[in-house]
Tab-separated table of C-alpha atoms in Angstrom:
chain	number	residue	atom	x	y	z
A	1	MET	CA	4.715	-6.839	23.990
A	2	LEU	CA	1.000	-6.005	23.878
A	3	MET	CA	1.232	-4.603	27.427
A	4	GLN	CA	4.210	-2.457	26.442
A	5	ILE	CA	2.324	-1.133	23.396
A	6	ALA	CA	-0.757	-0.362	25.500
A	7	ASP	CA	1.413	1.670	27.890
A	8	LEU	CA	2.928	3.667	25.021
A	9	ILE	CA	-0.302	4.542	23.171
A	10	GLY	CA	-1.178	8.156	23.842
A	11	LYS	CA	2.173	8.835	25.529
A	12	VAL	CA	4.518	8.827	22.531
A	13	LYS	CA	4.097	9.986	18.939
A	14	SER	CA	6.618	7.637	17.337
A	15	ILE	CA	8.439	4.352	17.870
A	16	VAL	CA	11.726	3.293	16.256
A	17	ILE	CA	12.621	-0.416	16.166
A	18	THR	CA	16.074	-1.484	15.021
A	19	GLY	CA	18.356	-4.507	14.847
A	20	GLN	CA	21.308	-6.046	12.995
A	21	CYS	CA	21.552	-9.425	11.273
A	22	ILE	CA	18.978	-11.822	12.786
A	23	GLY	CA	18.048	-8.981	15.139
A	24	GLY	CA	16.997	-7.011	12.055
A	25	THR	CA	14.619	-9.816	11.105
A	26	THR	CA	13.139	-9.719	14.600
A	27	ALA	CA	12.822	-5.928	14.322
A	28	SER	CA	10.911	-6.226	11.013
A	29	LEU	CA	8.509	-8.820	12.404
A	30	SER	CA	7.989	-6.758	15.564
A	31	ALA	CA	7.234	-3.646	13.499
A	32	LEU	CA	4.735	-5.574	11.365
A	33	PHE	CA	3.062	-6.901	14.497
A	34	LEU	CA	2.869	-3.383	15.949
A	35	LEU	CA	1.441	-1.893	12.738
A	36	CYS	CA	-1.228	-4.603	12.562
A	37	HIS	CA	-2.130	-4.079	16.211
A	38	LEU	CA	-2.390	-0.284	15.813
A	39	LEU	CA	-4.539	-0.791	12.709
A	40	SER	CA	-6.951	-3.011	14.658
A	41	LEU	CA	-7.212	-0.351	17.385
A	42	SER	CA	-7.857	2.495	14.905
A	43	VAL	CA	-5.603	4.767	16.976
A	44	TYR	CA	-6.030	8.507	16.215
A	45	PRO	CA	-3.804	10.360	15.724
A	46	PRO	CA	-1.860	7.403	14.326
A	47	MET	CA	1.434	6.509	15.998
A	48	SER	CA	4.464	6.709	13.706
A	49	VAL	CA	6.402	3.429	13.456
A	50	LEU	CA	9.851	3.208	11.850
A	51	CYS	CA	11.922	0.030	11.525
A	52	ILE	CA	15.642	0.315	10.619
A	53	THR	CA	17.621	-2.852	10.009
A	54	PHE	CA	21.329	-3.379	9.325
A	55	GLY	CA	22.524	-6.364	7.297
A	56	SER	CA	19.257	-8.196	7.879
A	57	PRO	CA	18.204	-11.266	5.874
A	58	LEU	CA	14.995	-10.898	3.864
A	59	VAL	CA	11.608	-11.514	5.469
A	60	GLY	CA	8.671	-13.005	3.557
A	61	ASN	CA	7.755	-13.658	-0.067
A	62	GLU	CA	5.948	-11.746	-2.804
A	63	ALA	CA	2.589	-12.142	-1.020
A	64	LEU	CA	3.926	-10.380	2.078
A	65	HIS	CA	5.473	-7.694	-0.131
A	66	ARG	CA	2.096	-7.057	-1.777
A	67	SER	CA	0.279	-6.996	1.574
A	68	ILE	CA	2.695	-4.413	2.983
A	69	ARG	CA	2.380	-2.335	-0.175
A	70	ARG	CA	-1.428	-2.544	-0.034
A	71	GLN	CA	-1.410	-1.196	3.530
A	72	ARG	CA	1.035	1.574	2.534
A	73	TRP	CA	3.563	0.367	5.129
A	74	GLY	CA	6.611	0.354	2.846
A	75	GLU	CA	7.663	3.775	4.137
A	76	ASN	CA	7.876	2.347	7.667
A	77	PHE	CA	10.866	0.121	6.793
A	78	CYS	CA	14.442	1.157	6.009
A	79	HIS	CA	16.953	-1.642	5.399
A	80	VAL	CA	20.629	-0.652	5.419
A	81	VAL	CA	22.845	-2.984	3.352
A	82	SER	CA	26.601	-2.579	3.069
A	83	LYS	CA	28.184	-2.952	-0.335
A	84	HIS	CA	29.520	-6.507	-0.070
A	85	ASP	CA	27.741	-7.968	2.976
A	86	ILE	CA	26.610	-11.511	2.150
A	87	MET	CA	23.995	-11.753	4.915
A	88	PRO	CA	21.173	-9.664	3.299
A	89	ARG	CA	21.695	-11.644	0.080
A	90	LEU	CA	21.742	-15.163	1.509
A	91	LEU	CA	18.022	-15.905	1.167
A	92	LEU	CA	17.971	-14.841	-2.478
A	93	ALA	CA	20.131	-17.889	-3.176
A	94	GLU	CA	19.690	-21.652	-2.772
A	95	ILE	CA	21.056	-22.312	0.714
A	96	VAL	CA	19.770	-25.811	1.529
A	97	ASN	CA	23.162	-27.390	0.880
A	98	HIS	CA	25.058	-24.701	2.823
A	99	ILE	CA	23.251	-24.638	6.179
A	100	PRO	CA	26.294	-25.957	8.148
A	101	HIS	CA	28.464	-23.241	6.553
A	102	ILE	CA	25.906	-20.553	7.423
A	103	GLN	CA	25.683	-21.765	11.025
A	104	ALA	CA	29.462	-21.546	11.334
A	105	LEU	CA	29.392	-18.044	9.844
A	106	LEU	CA	26.678	-16.864	12.233
A	107	GLN	CA	28.655	-18.191	15.172
A	108	PHE	CA	31.743	-16.334	13.916
A	109	TRP	CA	29.827	-13.040	13.581
A	110	HIS	CA	28.380	-13.515	17.052
A	111	CYS	CA	31.879	-13.903	18.508
A	112	CYS	CA	33.082	-10.790	16.659
A	113	MET	CA	30.200	-8.669	17.934
A	114	ALA	CA	30.884	-9.913	21.454
A	115	SER	CA	34.499	-8.677	21.074
A	116	PRO	CA	34.171	-5.273	19.351
A	117	HIS	CA	37.657	-4.180	20.529
A	118	LEU	CA	39.365	-6.776	18.291
A	119	PRO	CA	40.201	-5.919	14.619
A	120	VAL	CA	37.817	-7.431	12.063
A	121	ALA	CA	40.589	-8.388	9.643
A	122	GLY	CA	42.333	-10.434	12.304
A	123	LEU	CA	39.176	-12.230	13.349
A	124	SER	CA	38.176	-13.098	9.771
A	125	SER	CA	41.262	-15.317	9.483
A	126	GLN	CA	39.487	-17.687	11.862
A	127	VAL	CA	36.998	-18.548	9.086
A	128	SER	CA	38.351	-21.010	6.540
A	129	ASN	CA	38.917	-19.788	3.002
A	130	ASP	CA	36.942	-22.752	1.673
A	131	LEU	CA	33.852	-21.688	3.611
A	132	LYS	CA	34.195	-18.087	2.382
A	133	HIS	CA	34.631	-19.115	-1.262
A	134	ILE	CA	31.789	-21.652	-1.238
A	135	LEU	CA	29.263	-19.209	0.204
A	136	PHE	CA	30.421	-16.194	-1.802
A	137	HIS	CA	30.403	-17.853	-5.225
A	138	SER	CA	27.171	-19.800	-4.576
A	139	VAL	CA	25.267	-16.662	-3.564
A	140	LEU	CA	26.773	-14.578	-6.374
A	141	LYS	CA	25.856	-17.191	-8.991
A	142	ASP	CA	22.242	-17.507	-7.810
A	143	LEU	CA	21.883	-13.718	-7.563
A	144	GLU	CA	23.001	-13.347	-11.168
A	145	LEU	CA	20.499	-15.978	-12.332
A	146	LEU	CA	17.737	-14.262	-10.363
A	147	THR	CA	18.389	-10.827	-11.871
A	148	GLN	CA	18.407	-12.331	-15.365
A	149	ALA	CA	15.178	-14.305	-14.865
A	150	ASP	CA	12.062	-13.224	-16.776
A	151	ASP	CA	9.939	-13.666	-13.662
A	152	PRO	CA	11.760	-12.674	-10.432
A	153	SER	CA	8.625	-13.605	-8.451
A	154	GLU	CA	9.945	-17.190	-8.531
A	155	SER	CA	12.246	-16.170	-5.668
A	156	LEU	CA	11.062	-17.452	-2.287
A	157	PHE	CA	11.979	-14.127	-0.651
A	158	TRP	CA	11.143	-10.578	-1.733
A	159	PRO	CA	12.413	-7.249	-0.383
A	160	PHE	CA	9.975	-4.639	0.930
A	161	GLY	CA	10.422	-1.044	2.067
A	162	SER	CA	13.422	1.153	1.214
A	163	TYR	CA	16.932	-0.218	0.813
A	164	VAL	CA	19.924	2.006	1.606
A	165	PHE	CA	23.108	0.622	0.034
A	166	CYS	CA	26.170	2.065	1.772
A	167	CYS	CA	29.893	1.978	1.048
A	168	GLN	CA	33.010	4.079	1.652
A	169	GLU	CA	31.821	6.678	-0.888
A	170	GLY	CA	28.338	7.253	0.538
A	171	ALA	CA	24.881	5.734	0.250
A	172	ILE	CA	22.000	5.407	-2.219
A	173	CYS	CA	18.352	4.638	-1.528
A	174	VAL	CA	16.335	2.295	-3.783
A	175	GLU	CA	12.683	1.210	-3.445
A	176	ASN	CA	11.942	-0.599	-6.716
A	177	VAL	CA	12.083	-4.389	-6.183
A	178	ALA	CA	13.873	-5.233	-9.448
A	179	SER	CA	16.427	-2.472	-8.838
A	180	ILE	CA	17.058	-3.667	-5.280
A	181	MET	CA	17.807	-7.184	-6.497
A	182	LYS	CA	20.102	-5.929	-9.273
A	183	MET	CA	22.016	-3.631	-6.914
A	184	MET	CA	22.399	-6.560	-4.513
A	185	HIS	CA	24.108	-8.493	-7.323
A	186	LEU	CA	26.146	-5.674	-8.901
A	187	MET	CA	27.632	-4.436	-5.640
A	188	MET	CA	28.522	-7.903	-4.398
A	189	ALA	CA	30.089	-8.757	-7.784
A	190	THR	CA	32.749	-6.060	-7.198
A	191	GLY	CA	33.808	-7.623	-3.893
A	192	SER	CA	35.667	-10.696	-2.706
A	193	PRO	CA	34.900	-13.612	-0.358
A	194	ASN	CA	36.781	-11.867	2.473
A	195	GLN	CA	34.907	-8.590	1.963
A	196	SER	CA	31.541	-10.370	1.922
A	197	ILE	CA	32.247	-11.656	5.454
A	198	GLU	CA	33.984	-8.600	6.917
A	199	ASP	CA	31.495	-6.046	5.565
A	200	HIS	CA	28.791	-7.416	7.838
A	201	LEU	CA	30.737	-6.076	10.827
A	202	LYS	CA	31.337	-2.547	9.501
A	203	TYR	CA	27.874	-0.983	9.747
A	204	GLY	CA	28.966	1.261	12.617
A	205	ASP	CA	31.750	2.693	10.432
A	206	TYR	CA	29.454	3.154	7.432
A	207	VAL	CA	26.736	4.920	9.424
A	208	ALA	CA	29.302	7.263	10.957
A	209	LYS	CA	30.640	8.138	7.490
A	210	VAL	CA	27.318	8.606	5.685
A	211	SER	CA	26.462	11.925	7.347
A	212	ARG	CA	29.901	13.293	6.463
A	213	GLN	CA	29.619	12.010	2.892
A	214	PHE	CA	26.443	14.008	2.312
A	215	LEU	CA	28.286	17.195	3.312
A	216	GLN	CA	31.193	16.607	0.936
A	217	ALA	CA	31.212	18.220	-2.489
A	218	ARG	CA	31.031	15.801	-5.395
A	219	ASN	CA	33.175	16.347	-8.494
A	220	PHE	CA	32.017	15.399	-11.982
A	221	GLU	CA	35.034	14.404	-14.067
A	222	GLU	CA	33.180	15.045	-17.329
A	223	GLY	CA	31.379	18.217	-16.225
A	224	ILE	CA	27.997	18.718	-14.580
A	225	PRO	CA	25.181	17.153	-16.666
A	226	ASP	CA	22.627	19.573	-18.134
A	227	SER	CA	19.713	17.502	-16.850
A	228	SER	CA	19.042	17.473	-13.095
A	229	TYR	CA	17.794	13.920	-13.566
A	230	GLU	CA	21.108	12.808	-15.120
A	231	ALA	CA	22.990	14.674	-12.379
A	232	GLY	CA	20.997	12.779	-9.767
A	233	VAL	CA	21.826	9.446	-11.388
A	234	ALA	CA	25.498	10.398	-11.637
A	235	LEU	CA	25.617	11.387	-7.956
A	236	ALA	CA	23.930	8.138	-6.962
A	237	LEU	CA	26.416	6.196	-9.082
A	238	GLN	CA	29.310	7.938	-7.324
A	239	SER	CA	27.779	7.133	-3.946
A	240	SER	CA	27.667	3.454	-4.907
A	241	ASP	CA	31.431	3.475	-5.685
A	242	LEU	CA	30.813	1.739	-9.023
A	243	THR	CA	31.756	4.549	-11.442
A	244	ASP	CA	35.162	3.172	-12.429
A	245	LYS	CA	34.256	-0.510	-12.551
A	246	GLU	CA	33.318	-1.592	-16.091
A	247	PRO	CA	30.992	-3.146	-17.175
A	248	VAL	CA	29.330	-3.071	-13.741
A	249	ALA	CA	29.126	0.751	-13.863
A	250	VAL	CA	27.022	0.662	-17.036
A	251	MET	CA	24.620	-1.893	-15.585
A	252	ALA	CA	24.429	0.031	-12.294
A	253	LYS	CA	23.550	3.230	-14.164
A	254	GLU	CA	20.788	1.422	-16.067
A	255	CYS	CA	19.540	-0.016	-12.775
A	256	LEU	CA	19.374	3.429	-11.134
A	257	GLN	CA	17.662	4.926	-14.181
A	258	MET	CA	15.077	2.132	-14.097
A	259	ALA	CA	14.482	2.768	-10.396
A	260	GLN	CA	13.898	6.488	-10.940
A	261	HIS	CA	11.730	6.024	-14.029
A	262	SER	CA	9.515	3.455	-12.328
A	263	ASP	CA	8.828	5.554	-9.242
A	264	LYS	CA	7.269	8.945	-9.993
A	265	PRO	CA	4.480	9.121	-7.426
A	266	ASN	CA	4.194	12.900	-7.262
A	267	LEU	CA	4.104	13.238	-11.047
A	268	ASN	CA	1.486	10.493	-11.239
A	269	ALA	CA	-0.600	12.294	-8.613
A	270	ALA	CA	-0.354	15.536	-10.612
A	271	ASN	CA	-1.485	13.742	-13.774
A	272	LEU	CA	-4.371	12.178	-11.850
A	273	ALA	CA	-5.488	15.655	-10.770
A	274	ILE	CA	-5.704	16.621	-14.443
A	275	LYS	CA	-7.732	13.502	-15.220
A	276	LEU	CA	-10.014	14.260	-12.271
A	277	SER	CA	-10.777	17.678	-13.714
A	278	LYS	CA	-11.671	16.042	-17.036
A	279	ILE	CA	-14.246	13.709	-15.459
A	280	VAL	CA	-15.961	16.504	-13.505
A	281	PRO	CA	-18.542	16.995	-16.326
A	282	TYR	CA	-19.626	13.344	-15.959
A	283	ARG	CA	-20.229	13.860	-12.253
A	284	ALA	CA	-21.952	17.187	-12.921
A	285	GLU	CA	-24.432	15.485	-15.281
A	286	ILE	CA	-25.356	13.024	-12.528
A	287	GLU	CA	-25.767	15.919	-10.070
A	288	TRP	CA	-28.042	17.670	-12.583
A	289	TYR	CA	-30.034	14.467	-13.020
A	290	LYS	CA	-30.465	14.168	-9.250
A	291	ALA	CA	-31.603	17.789	-8.977
A	292	CYS	CA	-34.168	17.269	-11.761
A	293	CYS	CA	-35.525	14.141	-10.056
A	294	ASP	CA	-35.711	15.883	-6.669
A	295	GLU	CA	-37.716	18.760	-8.198
A	296	ALA	CA	-40.010	16.591	-10.356
A	297	ASP	CA	-43.754	16.605	-9.654
A	298	ASP	CA	-43.884	12.834	-9.110
A	299	GLN	CA	-41.291	13.227	-6.277
A	300	MET	CA	-39.862	9.790	-6.956
A	301	GLY	CA	-36.292	10.842	-6.238
A	302	TYR	CA	-33.307	9.882	-8.334
A	303	TYR	CA	-32.950	6.359	-6.896
A	304	ASP	CA	-36.465	5.248	-7.925
A	305	SER	CA	-36.339	7.220	-11.180
A	306	PHE	CA	-33.123	5.475	-12.244
A	307	LYS	CA	-34.348	2.083	-11.079
A	308	LEU	CA	-37.738	2.250	-12.835
A	309	THR	CA	-36.810	4.125	-16.035
A	310	GLY	CA	-33.214	3.033	-16.511
A	311	ALA	CA	-33.738	2.232	-20.204
A	312	SER	CA	-34.733	5.794	-21.193
A	313	ARG	CA	-32.354	8.084	-23.069
A	314	ARG	CA	-31.743	10.370	-20.104
A	315	GLU	CA	-31.036	7.496	-17.711
A	316	GLY	CA	-28.898	5.839	-20.384
A	317	ARG	CA	-26.641	8.903	-20.440
A	318	VAL	CA	-26.386	8.806	-16.639
A	319	ASN	CA	-25.528	5.106	-16.809
A	320	ILE	CA	-22.623	5.770	-19.211
A	321	ASN	CA	-21.268	8.466	-16.904
A	322	ARG	CA	-21.611	6.105	-13.952
A	323	HIS	CA	-19.350	3.560	-15.696
A	324	ARG	CA	-16.830	6.240	-16.712
A	325	LEU	CA	-16.491	7.421	-13.138
A	326	ALA	CA	-16.135	3.839	-11.873
A	327	GLN	CA	-13.334	3.207	-14.367
A	328	PHE	CA	-11.455	6.317	-13.205
A	329	TRP	CA	-11.718	5.539	-9.497
A	330	ASN	CA	-10.760	1.888	-10.021
A	331	SER	CA	-7.613	3.085	-11.792
A	332	VAL	CA	-6.814	5.395	-8.844
A	333	ILE	CA	-7.037	2.487	-6.392
A	334	HIS	CA	-4.921	0.278	-8.671
A	335	MET	CA	-2.191	2.944	-8.873
A	336	LEU	CA	-2.256	3.447	-5.108
A	337	GLU	CA	-1.927	-0.265	-4.406
A	338	SER	CA	0.839	-0.560	-7.026
A	339	ASN	CA	2.904	2.021	-5.107
A	340	LYS	CA	2.671	4.527	-7.966
A	341	LEU	CA	1.221	7.348	-5.847
A	342	PRO	CA	2.594	9.239	-2.813
A	343	HIS	CA	2.428	7.364	0.479
A	344	ASP	CA	-0.030	9.885	1.969
A	345	PHE	CA	-2.277	10.080	-1.101
A	346	ASP	CA	-5.219	8.402	0.643
A	347	ARG	CA	-5.035	10.976	3.461
A	348	ARG	CA	-5.030	14.091	1.290
A	349	GLY	CA	-8.207	16.088	1.773
A	350	LYS	CA	-8.781	16.697	-1.932
A	351	TRP	CA	-8.857	13.003	-2.799
A	352	VAL	CA	-10.639	11.842	0.337
A	353	ASN	CA	-13.414	14.391	-0.201
A	354	ALA	CA	-13.669	13.722	-3.945
A	355	SER	CA	-13.934	9.949	-3.438
A	356	HIS	CA	-16.478	10.373	-0.634
A	357	PHE	CA	-18.682	12.659	-2.696
A	358	TYR	CA	-18.473	10.265	-5.641
A	359	LYS	CA	-19.502	7.365	-3.388
A	360	LEU	CA	-22.509	9.226	-1.903
A	361	LEU	CA	-23.667	10.408	-5.319
A	362	VAL	CA	-23.119	7.326	-7.468
A	363	GLU	CA	-23.435	4.261	-5.240
A	364	PRO	CA	-27.248	4.668	-4.950
A	365	LEU	CA	-27.361	4.376	-8.753
A	366	ASP	CA	-25.245	1.202	-8.587
A	367	ILE	CA	-27.702	-0.189	-6.060
A	368	ALA	CA	-30.676	0.794	-8.247
A	369	ASP	CA	-29.098	-0.913	-11.274
A	370	TYR	CA	-28.301	-4.022	-9.194
A	371	TYR	CA	-31.934	-4.471	-8.149
A	372	ARG	CA	-33.412	-3.315	-11.460
A	373	THR	CA	-31.487	-6.005	-13.352
A	374	GLY	CA	-32.421	-8.687	-10.798
A	375	MET	CA	-28.839	-9.385	-9.708
A	376	HIS	CA	-30.035	-9.756	-6.112
A	377	ARG	CA	-31.975	-12.863	-7.149
A	378	GLU	CA	-28.852	-14.439	-8.703
A	379	ARG	CA	-26.164	-13.392	-6.205
A	380	GLY	CA	-27.957	-12.199	-3.081
A	381	HIS	CA	-28.461	-8.749	-1.628
A	382	TYR	CA	-26.184	-5.886	-2.626
A	383	ILE	CA	-24.268	-5.124	0.579
A	384	GLU	CA	-22.874	-8.639	1.030
A	385	HIS	CA	-22.752	-9.859	-2.561
A	386	GLY	CA	-22.795	-6.929	-4.970
A	387	ARG	CA	-20.903	-3.999	-3.477
A	388	GLU	CA	-17.820	-2.974	-5.420
A	389	ARG	CA	-14.530	-3.003	-3.522
A	390	ARG	CA	-13.815	0.650	-4.346
A	391	TYR	CA	-16.602	1.771	-2.022
A	392	GLU	CA	-15.136	-0.199	0.859
A	393	VAL	CA	-11.770	1.437	0.141
A	394	PHE	CA	-13.365	4.903	0.157
A	395	ASP	CA	-15.146	4.101	3.426
A	396	LYS	CA	-11.723	3.343	4.922
A	397	TRP	CA	-10.247	6.593	3.553
A	398	TRP	CA	-13.088	8.601	5.061
A	399	ARG	CA	-12.806	6.901	8.457
A	400	GLU	CA	-9.051	7.462	8.568
A	401	LYS	CA	-8.964	11.007	7.167
A	402	SER	CA	-6.240	12.988	8.901
A	403	VAL	CA	-8.334	16.160	9.292
A	404	PRO	CA	-11.732	15.491	10.927
A	405	GLU	CA	-14.719	17.369	9.531
A	406	GLU	CA	-15.958	20.252	11.675
A	407	GLU	CA	-19.199	19.376	13.430
A	408	ASN	CA	-22.412	20.889	12.078
A	409	LYS	CA	-20.603	22.358	9.094
A	410	ARG	CA	-22.706	22.254	5.925
A	411	SER	CA	-20.955	21.051	2.824
A	412	LYS	CA	-21.744	19.656	-0.604
A	413	PHE	CA	-22.306	16.308	1.106
A	414	ALA	CA	-25.339	17.678	2.975
A	415	SER	CA	-27.810	17.145	0.108
A	416	LEU	CA	-26.899	13.460	-0.147
A	417	THR	CA	-27.931	10.583	2.109
A	418	GLN	CA	-24.880	10.077	4.323
A	419	ASP	CA	-25.118	6.292	4.191
A	420	SER	CA	-24.522	5.453	0.537
A	421	CYS	CA	-25.922	1.942	1.176
A	422	PHE	CA	-29.221	3.282	2.545
A	423	TRP	CA	-31.225	2.162	-0.498
A	424	ALA	CA	-29.735	-1.325	-0.357
A	425	LYS	CA	-31.001	-1.565	3.217
A	426	VAL	CA	-34.408	-0.311	2.037
A	427	GLU	CA	-34.511	-3.110	-0.552
A	428	GLU	CA	-33.734	-5.702	2.121
A	429	ALA	CA	-36.414	-4.230	4.424
A	430	LYS	CA	-38.975	-4.424	1.598
A	431	GLU	CA	-38.190	-8.120	1.216
A	432	TRP	CA	-38.577	-8.677	4.964
A	433	LEU	CA	-42.000	-6.990	4.842
A	434	ASP	CA	-43.082	-9.179	1.918
A	435	ASN	CA	-41.874	-12.301	3.713
A	436	VAL	CA	-43.386	-11.511	7.114
A	437	ARG	CA	-46.903	-11.412	5.632
A	438	GLY	CA	-46.713	-15.012	4.439
A	439	GLU	CA	-44.484	-16.477	7.139
A	440	ARG	CA	-46.347	-19.034	9.305
A	441	ASP	CA	-43.460	-20.056	11.530
A	442	ALA	CA	-43.773	-17.888	14.664
A	443	MET	CA	-40.037	-17.946	15.406
A	444	LYS	CA	-39.043	-16.852	11.871
A	445	ARG	CA	-41.795	-14.229	11.847
A	446	GLN	CA	-40.446	-12.809	15.105
A	447	GLN	CA	-36.921	-12.662	13.633
A	448	LEU	CA	-38.227	-10.791	10.584
A	449	TRP	CA	-40.077	-8.275	12.774
A	450	HIS	CA	-36.893	-7.784	14.796
A	451	LYS	CA	-34.979	-6.929	11.597
A	452	ILE	CA	-37.755	-4.559	10.484
A	453	ASP	CA	-37.741	-2.813	13.868
A	454	ASN	CA	-33.955	-2.407	13.668
A	455	PHE	CA	-34.261	-0.912	10.195
A	456	GLU	CA	-36.904	1.528	11.411
A	457	ALA	CA	-34.670	2.623	14.288
A	458	TYR	CA	-31.745	3.048	11.906
A	459	ALA	CA	-33.832	5.141	9.463
A	460	ARG	CA	-35.207	7.322	12.274
A	461	GLN	CA	-31.664	7.953	13.499
A	462	LEU	CA	-30.640	9.111	10.007
A	463	ILE	CA	-33.566	11.552	10.017
A	464	TYR	CA	-32.779	12.747	13.535
A	465	ASN	CA	-29.124	13.377	12.531
A	466	LYS	CA	-30.277	15.181	9.360
A	467	GLU	CA	-28.377	12.618	7.322
């Protein structure tokens, strides 16, 4: 597979991987492998990867779900689930005692797919009613218990990506985990043991109908709702074919409302933009402080000024602003990793530039505070033991920005040292110089001089690059 990927890189812009049933599981794992491999190669421009599964069992637990969400890969997966199909729901139930039944069912499905010309209804009679009833009622019971549980994370398997639930009336797309699990239960509850087996073989019919369903006009029996939000929920409810099934319809409506309320990434991003404008004065005060230090007669610069006089009133004000800015940017990262912001948020120029400027301006003050308070003696040097995770995140954003900066173009970054960890490296070099004077071991002294020489070369390169 690695050889196939290597041949495709640079030749194609996108890859689509698909599969049904166990093949869908293989497709998901293959897509994850490909995404990880492309990430390790830092391919630019990035290759688009899309995985579409049909009636696939779940893959992975909550930890995998969180990892995929952290990497912003949820948008790369679309799982199509028919209304009553038992297969995507199997691993949400306790199946240890039903493995022989499941093996028999898989063998039956395999035979059906190998004979697509034969009618599904006729073939399903080959599966005993006892097997159908045992599996159907066991899965339905465990699904109901799972959706009622206070902590759904107890489930061994968690969904990730988008789930498209399809039926004769159309399709609805859900991304919220709790809503996915509830729709799994509510839709299956309206079916029968026979439907739960036969529906797994009807994905071709459903896919063919979905495009036509979107073109059909929908009729509201009670009139068009005044709110576009309520109209959207009503349309989704019609597409799920649950409108006339009480009390399932009420629960399905609540489920869809929960899904829409819990996922407002664009609105959250707009609100963040307002909050960003409100913290601009805090950043401006730090910029003013830096300008004053740069123009001062003692020419100490704002790093040394903050480090040596951090207890003064002026530096105290800067310190408060430093913590306010850190709190804001930590909240941005938390929202992004909680899937509450648009999938391309970390590639939008406004936010990439704002986070980069914040890092260049404020991280030197974090370093100064770290060494002023003696934290390096308790924990170790800043870069390995004291650097906040947000700066590593912003480094990644800047490296992966979708629009490269024009070469030799001056910007507001130009007045700042382009390596925000420069002063931390200076502190380490100072320690090496102190140690080399008293070091008697020739081998250790040579190692220290080697580090000092490397630092000097690094600093000269920054000067040469006007950084």
